[in-house]
PDB file of C-alpha atoms in Angstrom:
ATOM      1  CA  MET A   1     -10.387   3.539  25.961  1.00  0.00           C
ATOM      2  CA  THR A   2      -6.628   3.913  26.392  1.00  0.00           C
ATOM      3  CA  ILE A   3      -4.412   5.896  24.037  1.00  0.00           C
ATOM      4  CA  ALA A   4      -2.974   2.665  22.595  1.00  0.00           C
ATOM      5  CA  GLU A   5      -6.444   1.258  21.986  1.00  0.00           C
ATOM      6  CA  GLY A   6      -7.498   4.509  20.319  1.00  0.00           C
ATOM      7  CA  ILE A   7      -4.506   4.414  17.981  1.00  0.00           C
ATOM      8  CA  TRP A   8      -5.136   0.750  17.177  1.00  0.00           C
ATOM      9  CA  GLN A   9      -8.787   1.557  16.453  1.00  0.00           C
ATOM     10  CA  GLN A  10      -7.703   4.240  14.005  1.00  0.00           C
ATOM     11  CA  ILE A  11      -5.299   1.914  12.210  1.00  0.00           C
ATOM     12  CA  PHE A  12      -7.509  -1.188  12.099  1.00  0.00           C
ATOM     13  CA  ASN A  13     -11.269  -0.831  12.324  1.00  0.00           C
ATOM     14  CA  PHE A  14     -13.513  -3.412  10.698  1.00  0.00           C
ATOM     15  CA  ASP A  15     -16.886  -2.105  11.859  1.00  0.00           C
ATOM     16  CA  ASN A  16     -19.456  -2.197   9.035  1.00  0.00           C
ATOM     17  CA  TYR A  17     -16.735  -3.611   6.809  1.00  0.00           C
ATOM     18  CA  GLY A  18     -19.142  -5.310   4.397  1.00  0.00           C
ATOM     19  CA  GLU A  19     -20.974  -2.066   3.700  1.00  0.00           C
ATOM     20  CA  LEU A  20     -17.739  -0.166   3.191  1.00  0.00           C
ATOM     21  CA  LEU A  21     -16.389  -2.803   0.797  1.00  0.00           C
ATOM     22  CA  ALA A  22     -18.893  -1.759  -1.865  1.00  0.00           C
ATOM     23  CA  LEU A  23     -17.381   1.731  -1.858  1.00  0.00           C
ATOM     24  CA  VAL A  24     -13.986   0.553  -3.077  1.00  0.00           C
ATOM     25  CA  ARG A  25     -15.021  -1.695  -5.959  1.00  0.00           C
ATOM     26  CA  ASN A  26     -13.524   0.747  -8.473  1.00  0.00           C
ATOM     27  CA  SER A  27     -10.390   1.099  -6.368  1.00  0.00           C
ATOM     28  CA  LEU A  28      -9.886  -2.685  -6.264  1.00  0.00           C
ATOM     29  CA  ILE A  29     -10.236  -2.934 -10.045  1.00  0.00           C
ATOM     30  CA  ALA A  30      -7.904   0.020 -10.547  1.00  0.00           C
ATOM     31  CA  GLY A  31      -5.481  -1.472  -8.019  1.00  0.00           C
ATOM     32  CA  ALA A  32      -5.269  -4.732  -9.952  1.00  0.00           C
ATOM     33  CA  ALA A  33      -4.534  -2.822 -13.164  1.00  0.00           C
ATOM     34  CA  LEU A  34      -1.913  -0.653 -11.473  1.00  0.00           C
ATOM     35  CA  GLY A  35      -0.300  -3.683  -9.856  1.00  0.00           C
ATOM     36  CA  LEU A  36       0.037  -5.300 -13.279  1.00  0.00           C
ATOM     37  CA  VAL A  37       1.470  -2.153 -14.852  1.00  0.00           C
ATOM     38  CA  GLY A  38       3.775  -1.306 -11.940  1.00  0.00           C
ATOM     39  CA  GLY A  39       5.070  -4.856 -11.634  1.00  0.00           C
ATOM     40  CA  LEU A  40       5.982  -5.125 -15.321  1.00  0.00           C
ATOM     41  CA  VAL A  41       7.456  -1.646 -15.665  1.00  0.00           C
ATOM     42  CA  GLY A  42       9.397  -2.156 -12.434  1.00  0.00           C
ATOM     43  CA  VAL A  43      11.367  -5.007 -14.005  1.00  0.00           C
ATOM     44  CA  PHE A  44      12.986  -2.581 -16.436  1.00  0.00           C
ATOM     45  CA  VAL A  45      13.326   0.128 -13.797  1.00  0.00           C
ATOM     46  CA  ILE A  46      15.551  -2.263 -11.839  1.00  0.00           C
ATOM     47  CA  MET A  47      17.413  -3.512 -14.928  1.00  0.00           C
ATOM     48  CA  ARG A  48      18.117   0.026 -16.139  1.00  0.00           C
ATOM     49  CA  ASP A  49      18.823   1.489 -12.675  1.00  0.00           C
ATOM     50  CA  LEU A  50      16.045   4.099 -12.830  1.00  0.00           C
ATOM     51  CA  PRO A  51      14.552   4.332  -9.309  1.00  0.00           C
ATOM     52  CA  PHE A  52      15.740   7.932  -9.036  1.00  0.00           C
ATOM     53  CA  ALA A  53      13.964   8.713 -12.316  1.00  0.00           C
ATOM     54  CA  VAL A  54      10.725   7.310 -10.887  1.00  0.00           C
ATOM     55  CA  HIS A  55      10.945   9.739  -7.992  1.00  0.00           C
ATOM     56  CA  GLY A  56      11.731  12.651 -10.305  1.00  0.00           C
ATOM     57  CA  ILE A  57       8.789  11.886 -12.592  1.00  0.00           C
ATOM     58  CA  SER A  58       6.457  11.576  -9.616  1.00  0.00           C
ATOM     59  CA  GLU A  59       7.235  15.157  -8.572  1.00  0.00           C
ATOM     60  CA  LEU A  60       6.131  16.538 -11.955  1.00  0.00           C
ATOM     61  CA  SER A  61       3.149  14.186 -11.879  1.00  0.00           C
ATOM     62  CA  PHE A  62       2.252  15.749  -8.532  1.00  0.00           C
ATOM     63  CA  ALA A  63       2.553  19.208 -10.074  1.00  0.00           C
ATOM     64  CA  GLY A  64       0.309  18.210 -12.976  1.00  0.00           C
ATOM     65  CA  ALA A  65      -2.310  16.699 -10.678  1.00  0.00           C
ATOM     66  CA  SER A  66      -2.214  19.781  -8.440  1.00  0.00           C
ATOM     67  CA  ALA A  67      -2.668  22.078 -11.441  1.00  0.00           C
ATOM     68  CA  ALA A  68      -5.633  19.996 -12.615  1.00  0.00           C
ATOM     69  CA  LEU A  69      -7.162  20.174  -9.133  1.00  0.00           C
ATOM     70  CA  LEU A  70      -6.763  23.948  -9.111  1.00  0.00           C
ATOM     71  CA  LEU A  71      -8.282  24.329 -12.587  1.00  0.00           C
ATOM     72  CA  GLY A  72     -11.120  21.912 -11.919  1.00  0.00           C
ATOM     73  CA  VAL A  73     -10.217  19.489 -14.705  1.00  0.00           C
ATOM     74  CA  ASN A  74      -9.493  15.745 -14.686  1.00  0.00           C
ATOM     75  CA  ILE A  75      -6.786  15.003 -12.101  1.00  0.00           C
ATOM     76  CA  VAL A  76      -5.629  11.808 -13.797  1.00  0.00           C
ATOM     77  CA  GLY A  77      -5.154  13.710 -17.046  1.00  0.00           C
ATOM     78  CA  GLY A  78      -3.164  16.408 -15.288  1.00  0.00           C
ATOM     79  CA  SER A  79      -1.015  13.809 -13.589  1.00  0.00           C
ATOM     80  CA  ILE A  80      -0.324  12.101 -16.914  1.00  0.00           C
ATOM     81  CA  VAL A  81       0.648  15.382 -18.607  1.00  0.00           C
ATOM     82  CA  GLY A  82       3.072  16.223 -15.800  1.00  0.00           C
ATOM     83  CA  SER A  83       4.613  12.757 -15.893  1.00  0.00           C
ATOM     84  CA  LEU A  84       5.071  12.770 -19.657  1.00  0.00           C
ATOM     85  CA  ILE A  85       6.752  16.191 -19.567  1.00  0.00           C
ATOM     86  CA  ALA A  86       9.198  14.948 -16.932  1.00  0.00           C
ATOM     87  CA  ALA A  87       9.800  11.611 -18.670  1.00  0.00           C
ATOM     88  CA  GLY A  88      10.366  13.308 -22.023  1.00  0.00           C
ATOM     89  CA  ALA A  89      12.819  15.799 -20.516  1.00  0.00           C
ATOM     90  CA  ILE A  90      14.762  13.044 -18.764  1.00  0.00           C
ATOM     91  CA  GLY A  91      14.776  10.903 -21.907  1.00  0.00           C
ATOM     92  CA  LEU A  92      15.974  13.728 -24.154  1.00  0.00           C
ATOM     93  CA  LEU A  93      18.459  15.449 -21.848  1.00  0.00           C
ATOM     94  CA  GLY A  94      19.789  12.526 -19.837  1.00  0.00           C
ATOM     95  CA  SER A  95      21.168   9.907 -22.175  1.00  0.00           C
ATOM     96  CA  ARG A  96      24.027   9.091 -19.802  1.00  0.00           C
ATOM     97  CA  ALA A  97      23.568   8.168 -16.150  1.00  0.00           C
ATOM     98  CA  ARG A  98      25.437  11.219 -14.830  1.00  0.00           C
ATOM     99  CA  ASP A  99      23.512  13.627 -17.070  1.00  0.00           C
ATOM    100  CA  ARG A 100      20.241  11.877 -16.253  1.00  0.00           C
ATOM    101  CA  ASN A 101      20.713  12.227 -12.519  1.00  0.00           C
ATOM    102  CA  SER A 102      21.557  15.918 -12.907  1.00  0.00           C
ATOM    103  CA  VAL A 103      18.394  16.495 -14.929  1.00  0.00           C
ATOM    104  CA  ILE A 104      16.287  14.595 -12.387  1.00  0.00           C
ATOM    105  CA  GLY A 105      17.849  16.483  -9.488  1.00  0.00           C
ATOM    106  CA  THR A 106      16.889  19.724 -11.226  1.00  0.00           C
ATOM    107  CA  LEU A 107      13.343  18.655 -12.100  1.00  0.00           C
ATOM    108  CA  MET A 108      12.428  17.283  -8.674  1.00  0.00           C
ATOM    109  CA  PRO A 109      12.488  20.531  -6.642  1.00  0.00           C
ATOM    110  CA  PHE A 110      10.933  22.449  -9.552  1.00  0.00           C
ATOM    111  CA  GLY A 111       8.025  19.995  -9.770  1.00  0.00           C
ATOM    112  CA  LEU A 112       7.571  19.888  -6.021  1.00  0.00           C
ATOM    113  CA  GLY A 113       7.618  23.695  -5.826  1.00  0.00           C
ATOM    114  CA  LEU A 114       4.996  23.993  -8.561  1.00  0.00           C
ATOM    115  CA  GLY A 115       2.812  21.408  -6.861  1.00  0.00           C
ATOM    116  CA  VAL A 116       2.995  23.198  -3.523  1.00  0.00           C
ATOM    117  CA  LEU A 117       2.133  26.497  -5.261  1.00  0.00           C
ATOM    118  CA  PHE A 118      -0.943  25.033  -6.962  1.00  0.00           C
ATOM    119  CA  LEU A 119      -2.155  23.386  -3.759  1.00  0.00           C
ATOM    120  CA  ALA A 120      -1.685  26.638  -1.842  1.00  0.00           C
ATOM    121  CA  LEU A 121      -3.861  28.416  -4.412  1.00  0.00           C
ATOM    122  CA  TYR A 122      -6.541  25.718  -4.265  1.00  0.00           C
ATOM    123  CA  LYS A 123      -9.338  26.670  -1.862  1.00  0.00           C
ATOM    124  CA  GLY A 124     -11.317  23.436  -1.955  1.00  0.00           C
ATOM    125  CA  ARG A 125     -11.404  20.483   0.434  1.00  0.00           C
ATOM    126  CA  ALA A 126      -8.160  19.783   2.294  1.00  0.00           C
ATOM    127  CA  ALA A 127      -8.699  16.040   1.762  1.00  0.00           C
ATOM    128  CA  ASN A 128      -8.231  16.540  -1.979  1.00  0.00           C
ATOM    129  CA  LYS A 129      -4.822  18.160  -1.380  1.00  0.00           C
ATOM    130  CA  PHE A 130      -3.746  15.458   1.044  1.00  0.00           C
ATOM    131  CA  GLY A 131      -4.904  12.688  -1.288  1.00  0.00           C
ATOM    132  CA  ILE A 132      -2.584  13.740  -4.105  1.00  0.00           C
ATOM    133  CA  LEU A 133       0.405  13.353  -1.781  1.00  0.00           C
ATOM    134  CA  THR A 134      -0.566  10.240   0.193  1.00  0.00           C
ATOM    135  CA  GLY A 135      -3.111   8.425  -1.956  1.00  0.00           C
ATOM    136  CA  GLN A 136      -6.862   7.939  -1.844  1.00  0.00           C
ATOM    137  CA  ILE A 137      -8.996   4.874  -1.433  1.00  0.00           C
ATOM    138  CA  VAL A 138     -12.563   5.718  -2.407  1.00  0.00           C
ATOM    139  CA  ALA A 139     -11.925   8.586  -4.827  1.00  0.00           C
ATOM    140  CA  VAL A 140     -11.705   6.478  -8.005  1.00  0.00           C
ATOM    141  CA  ASP A 141     -14.954   7.401  -9.737  1.00  0.00           C
ATOM    142  CA  THR A 142     -16.150   6.157 -13.128  1.00  0.00           C
ATOM    143  CA  PRO A 143     -14.451   8.862 -15.266  1.00  0.00           C
ATOM    144  CA  GLN A 144     -11.157   8.304 -13.444  1.00  0.00           C
ATOM    145  CA  MET A 145     -11.594   4.551 -13.871  1.00  0.00           C
ATOM    146  CA  SER A 146     -11.858   5.017 -17.632  1.00  0.00           C
ATOM    147  CA  TRP A 147      -8.662   7.078 -17.668  1.00  0.00           C
ATOM    148  CA  LEU A 148      -6.840   4.582 -15.474  1.00  0.00           C
ATOM    149  CA  LEU A 149      -7.853   1.476 -17.420  1.00  0.00           C
ATOM    150  CA  GLY A 150      -7.328   3.141 -20.799  1.00  0.00           C
ATOM    151  CA  THR A 151      -3.849   4.361 -19.886  1.00  0.00           C
ATOM    152  CA  SER A 152      -3.003   0.976 -18.357  1.00  0.00           C
ATOM    153  CA  ALA A 153      -3.942  -0.675 -21.648  1.00  0.00           C
ATOM    154  CA  VAL A 154      -1.656   1.704 -23.558  1.00  0.00           C
ATOM    155  CA  VAL A 155       1.243   0.874 -21.229  1.00  0.00           C
ATOM    156  CA  LEU A 156       0.677  -2.878 -21.501  1.00  0.00           C
ATOM    157  CA  VAL A 157       0.469  -2.799 -25.297  1.00  0.00           C
ATOM    158  CA  ALA A 158       3.649  -0.704 -25.497  1.00  0.00           C
ATOM    159  CA  LEU A 159       5.493  -3.123 -23.201  1.00  0.00           C
ATOM    160  CA  ALA A 160       4.291  -6.122 -25.216  1.00  0.00           C
ATOM    161  CA  VAL A 161       5.589  -4.570 -28.438  1.00  0.00           C
ATOM    162  CA  MET A 162       9.052  -3.660 -27.160  1.00  0.00           C
ATOM    163  CA  TRP A 163       9.598  -6.255 -24.409  1.00  0.00           C
ATOM    164  CA  ARG A 164      12.251  -8.412 -26.107  1.00  0.00           C
ATOM    165  CA  PRO A 165      14.391  -5.659 -27.685  1.00  0.00           C
ATOM    166  CA  LEU A 166      14.057  -3.561 -24.526  1.00  0.00           C
ATOM    167  CA  ALA A 167      15.186  -6.491 -22.378  1.00  0.00           C
ATOM    168  CA  PHE A 168      18.176  -7.003 -24.688  1.00  0.00           C
ATOM    169  CA  ALA A 169      19.049  -3.300 -24.658  1.00  0.00           C
ATOM    170  CA  SER A 170      18.689  -3.163 -20.869  1.00  0.00           C
ATOM    171  CA  ALA A 171      20.908  -6.188 -20.247  1.00  0.00           C
ATOM    172  CA  ASP A 172      23.698  -5.291 -22.698  1.00  0.00           C
ATOM    173  CA  PRO A 173      23.159  -1.980 -24.519  1.00  0.00           C
ATOM    174  CA  GLU A 174      26.474  -2.009 -26.393  1.00  0.00           C
ATOM    175  CA  VAL A 175      25.955  -5.453 -27.924  1.00  0.00           C
ATOM    176  CA  ALA A 176      22.307  -4.632 -28.649  1.00  0.00           C
ATOM    177  CA  GLU A 177      23.288  -1.458 -30.488  1.00  0.00           C
ATOM    178  CA  ALA A 178      25.952  -3.344 -32.463  1.00  0.00           C
ATOM    179  CA  ARG A 179      23.273  -5.781 -33.603  1.00  0.00           C
ATOM    180  CA  GLY A 180      21.003  -3.033 -34.863  1.00  0.00           C
ATOM    181  CA  VAL A 181      18.657  -2.585 -31.902  1.00  0.00           C
ATOM    182  CA  PRO A 182      17.534   1.078 -31.703  1.00  0.00           C
ATOM    183  CA  VAL A 183      18.799   1.511 -28.148  1.00  0.00           C
ATOM    184  CA  ARG A 184      18.290   5.277 -27.866  1.00  0.00           C
ATOM    185  CA  ALA A 185      14.794   5.182 -29.345  1.00  0.00           C
ATOM    186  CA  LEU A 186      13.838   2.345 -27.018  1.00  0.00           C
ATOM    187  CA  SER A 187      15.241   4.222 -24.041  1.00  0.00           C
ATOM    188  CA  PHE A 188      13.158   7.302 -24.845  1.00  0.00           C
ATOM    189  CA  ALA A 189      10.044   5.216 -25.504  1.00  0.00           C
ATOM    190  CA  PHE A 190      10.455   3.417 -22.206  1.00  0.00           C
ATOM    191  CA  MET A 191      10.796   6.718 -20.344  1.00  0.00           C
ATOM    192  CA  LEU A 192       7.409   7.752 -21.720  1.00  0.00           C
ATOM    193  CA  VAL A 193       5.919   4.408 -20.693  1.00  0.00           C
ATOM    194  CA  LEU A 194       7.464   4.866 -17.260  1.00  0.00           C
ATOM    195  CA  GLY A 195       5.902   8.321 -17.076  1.00  0.00           C
ATOM    196  CA  LEU A 196       2.455   6.846 -17.723  1.00  0.00           C
ATOM    197  CA  ALA A 197       2.988   4.135 -15.101  1.00  0.00           C
ATOM    198  CA  VAL A 198       4.074   6.684 -12.496  1.00  0.00           C
ATOM    199  CA  ALA A 199       1.051   8.878 -13.229  1.00  0.00           C
ATOM    200  CA  LEU A 200      -1.233   5.896 -12.689  1.00  0.00           C
ATOM    201  CA  SER A 201       0.438   4.910  -9.438  1.00  0.00           C
ATOM    202  CA  VAL A 202       0.132   8.441  -8.051  1.00  0.00           C
ATOM    203  CA  GLN A 203      -3.652   8.054  -8.096  1.00  0.00           C
ATOM    204  CA  ILE A 204      -3.562   5.275  -5.486  1.00  0.00           C
ATOM    205  CA  VAL A 205      -0.449   5.667  -3.314  1.00  0.00           C
ATOM    206  CA  GLY A 206       0.163   9.385  -3.846  1.00  0.00           C
ATOM    207  CA  ALA A 207       3.131  11.254  -5.291  1.00  0.00           C
ATOM    208  CA  LEU A 208       5.388  10.689  -2.285  1.00  0.00           C
ATOM    209  CA  LEU A 209       5.300   6.888  -2.279  1.00  0.00           C
ATOM    210  CA  VAL A 210       5.198   5.847  -5.949  1.00  0.00           C
ATOM    211  CA  LEU A 211       8.412   3.843  -5.526  1.00  0.00           C
ATOM    212  CA  THR A 212       6.535   1.259  -3.484  1.00  0.00           C
ATOM    213  CA  LEU A 213       4.597   0.139  -6.582  1.00  0.00           C
ATOM    214  CA  VAL A 214       7.087   0.755  -9.382  1.00  0.00           C
ATOM    215  CA  VAL A 215      10.350  -0.274  -7.699  1.00  0.00           C
ATOM    216  CA  THR A 216       9.920  -2.373  -4.538  1.00  0.00           C
ATOM    217  CA  PRO A 217       8.003  -5.363  -6.046  1.00  0.00           C
ATOM    218  CA  ALA A 218      10.543  -5.819  -8.839  1.00  0.00           C
ATOM    219  CA  ALA A 219      13.444  -5.344  -6.412  1.00  0.00           C
ATOM    220  CA  ALA A 220      11.942  -8.034  -4.180  1.00  0.00           C
ATOM    221  CA  ALA A 221      11.446 -10.425  -7.091  1.00  0.00           C
ATOM    222  CA  ALA A 222      15.030  -9.879  -8.251  1.00  0.00           C
ATOM    223  CA  ARG A 223      16.215 -11.100  -4.828  1.00  0.00           C
ATOM    224  CA  VAL A 224      14.768 -14.564  -5.351  1.00  0.00           C
ATOM    225  CA  THR A 225      15.009 -15.191  -9.095  1.00  0.00           C
ATOM    226  CA  ALA A 226      16.931 -14.196 -12.193  1.00  0.00           C
ATOM    227  CA  SER A 227      14.590 -16.024 -14.568  1.00  0.00           C
ATOM    228  CA  PRO A 228      13.363 -13.736 -17.382  1.00  0.00           C
ATOM    229  CA  VAL A 229       9.929 -15.388 -17.071  1.00  0.00           C
ATOM    230  CA  LEU A 230       9.559 -15.735 -13.309  1.00  0.00           C
ATOM    231  CA  LEU A 231      10.926 -12.269 -12.508  1.00  0.00           C
ATOM    232  CA  PRO A 232       8.046 -10.288 -14.081  1.00  0.00           C
ATOM    233  CA  VAL A 233       5.483 -12.807 -12.793  1.00  0.00           C
ATOM    234  CA  LEU A 234       6.661 -12.411  -9.194  1.00  0.00           C
ATOM    235  CA  SER A 235       6.999  -8.653  -9.569  1.00  0.00           C
ATOM    236  CA  VAL A 236       3.378  -8.362 -10.705  1.00  0.00           C
ATOM    237  CA  LEU A 237       2.211 -10.725  -7.957  1.00  0.00           C
ATOM    238  CA  PHE A 238       3.999  -8.715  -5.258  1.00  0.00           C
ATOM    239  CA  ALA A 239       2.647  -5.414  -6.615  1.00  0.00           C
ATOM    240  CA  VAL A 240      -0.944  -6.668  -6.789  1.00  0.00           C
ATOM    241  CA  VAL A 241      -0.800  -8.191  -3.300  1.00  0.00           C
ATOM    242  CA  SER A 242       0.629  -4.942  -1.906  1.00  0.00           C
ATOM    243  CA  ILE A 243      -1.937  -2.634  -3.406  1.00  0.00           C
ATOM    244  CA  GLU A 244      -5.005  -4.837  -2.960  1.00  0.00           C
ATOM    245  CA  GLY A 245      -3.980  -5.725   0.581  1.00  0.00           C
ATOM    246  CA  GLY A 246      -3.385  -2.057   1.337  1.00  0.00           C
ATOM    247  CA  ILE A 247      -6.824  -1.089   0.045  1.00  0.00           C
ATOM    248  CA  LEU A 248      -8.569  -3.773   2.085  1.00  0.00           C
ATOM    249  CA  LEU A 249      -6.692  -2.929   5.291  1.00  0.00           C
ATOM    250  CA  ALA A 250      -7.184   0.822   4.908  1.00  0.00           C
ATOM    251  CA  LEU A 251     -10.899   0.484   4.248  1.00  0.00           C
ATOM    252  CA  GLY A 252     -12.024   0.464   7.866  1.00  0.00           C
ATOM    253  CA  SER A 253      -9.523   3.014   9.166  1.00  0.00           C
ATOM    254  CA  SER A 254      -9.033   6.754   9.146  1.00  0.00           C
ATOM    255  CA  ILE A 255      -5.440   6.380   7.930  1.00  0.00           C
ATOM    256  CA  PRO A 256      -4.487   7.032   4.254  1.00  0.00           C
ATOM    257  CA  ILE A 257      -3.920   3.967   2.102  1.00  0.00           C
ATOM    258  CA  SER A 258      -0.214   4.566   1.443  1.00  0.00           C
ATOM    259  CA  PRO A 259       1.176   3.338   4.813  1.00  0.00           C
ATOM    260  CA  TYR A 260      -0.586   0.002   4.355  1.00  0.00           C
ATOM    261  CA  VAL A 261       0.627  -0.482   0.783  1.00  0.00           C
ATOM    262  CA  THR A 262       4.195   0.499   1.646  1.00  0.00           C
ATOM    263  CA  THR A 263       4.282  -1.743   4.729  1.00  0.00           C
ATOM    264  CA  ILE A 264       3.070  -4.797   2.813  1.00  0.00           C
ATOM    265  CA  SER A 265       5.448  -4.096  -0.061  1.00  0.00           C
ATOM    266  CA  PHE A 266       8.425  -3.580   2.247  1.00  0.00           C
ATOM    267  CA  SER A 267       7.577  -6.727   4.222  1.00  0.00           C
ATOM    268  CA  ILE A 268       7.577  -8.750   0.998  1.00  0.00           C
ATOM    269  CA  TYR A 269      10.936  -7.241   0.094  1.00  0.00           C
ATOM    270  CA  LEU A 270      12.424  -8.175   3.482  1.00  0.00           C
ATOM    271  CA  VAL A 271      11.206 -11.769   3.172  1.00  0.00           C
ATOM    272  CA  CYS A 272      12.624 -12.038  -0.354  1.00  0.00           C
ATOM    273  CA  ARG A 273      15.918 -10.557   0.767  1.00  0.00           C
ATOM    274  CA  LEU A 274      16.194 -13.109   3.582  1.00  0.00           C
ATOM    275  CA  VAL A 275      15.293 -15.944   1.220  1.00  0.00           C
ATOM    276  CA  GLY A 276      17.850 -14.728  -1.297  1.00  0.00           C
ATOM    277  CA  ALA A 277      20.568 -14.462   1.354  1.00  0.00           C
ATOM    278  CA  TYR A 278      19.776 -17.971   2.614  1.00  0.00           C
ATOM    279  CA  ARG A 279      19.920 -19.442  -0.880  1.00  0.00           C
ATOM    280  CA  THR A 280      23.226 -17.686  -1.544  1.00  0.00           C
ATOM    281  CA  ARG A 281      24.734 -19.182   1.624  1.00  0.00           C
ATOM    282  CA  GLN A 282      23.409 -22.628   0.698  1.00  0.00           C
ATOM    283  CA  TRP A 283      24.856 -22.316  -2.794  1.00  0.00           C
ATOM    284  CA  GLY A 284      28.217 -21.216  -1.388  1.00  0.00           C
ATOM    285  CA  ALA A 285      28.268 -24.136   1.058  1.00  0.00           C
ATOM    286  CA  ALA A 286      27.454 -26.580  -1.749  1.00  0.00           C
ATOM    287  CA  ARG A 287      30.381 -25.256  -3.817  1.00  0.00           C
ATOM    288  CA  THR A 288      32.915 -25.453  -1.016  1.00  0.00           C
ATOM    289  CA  ALA A 289      31.863 -28.947   0.133  1.00  0.00           C
ATOM    290  CA  PRO A 290      33.543 -30.837  -2.795  1.00  0.00           C
ATOM    291  CA  GLU A 291      36.724 -28.807  -2.293  1.00  0.00           C
ATOM    292  CA  LEU A 292      36.874 -29.783   1.375  1.00  0.00           C
ATOM    293  CA  GLY A 293      36.266 -33.409   0.489  1.00  0.00           C
TER     294      GLY A 293
END
């Protein structure tokens, strides 16, 4: 076997695929829930220009998960606690964009440093350490599934309750505030919801690549539509396809799941960007045609 063939075999290996598929049933269910949550939350992340906040929250989520691993308690719970602490700090201390970015820039290295410290102190399996950073595919057991689905339900209910006023406040905060919408309260509430969504995403794609579930699908959808109905639908579709496709491709390989999810998600974004650019050129040509005539 050549080196190239060996690498290809590591990346894509479908031997005994049917038997392996039964091992990721929980992961597929969790992936569908996370795709739904990430796709919907991502719409507001794009509208409110919060991708940097997602990355900052993920670092504290990583620290929380690492601490839970060290202490031998539920990793999902630790991840959620870390995310909520970060989201609450950003929401309280960073009301303006400049202040928010300063807070995030301060939290990120602190969270990463704590996470590295906890992992260095952990003497268990190296795969557990690696999984927190890059994601895991078969590690979603029944207790974790309960945490994941329960937290996903909380996020979805919260989004359903505040969707319309949050969309209004995100599109035009000054007008929304003038009409009595509690803009600051909604902003803080959304940061907490974002914290929960990030904590959930960390369980599948790892702390380093959360953006691929919470930002990229919505960014791709925004390239092809501005419809308030179609945008979240496409964002959810892209997120679910990315994560479920990543799980299925990673199943037969020795490579972590995150490269597959990120590659699918980025490919969707590129296609949407090309489609959006083509439609913009067509629209521009249609406008200039009557003028030339």
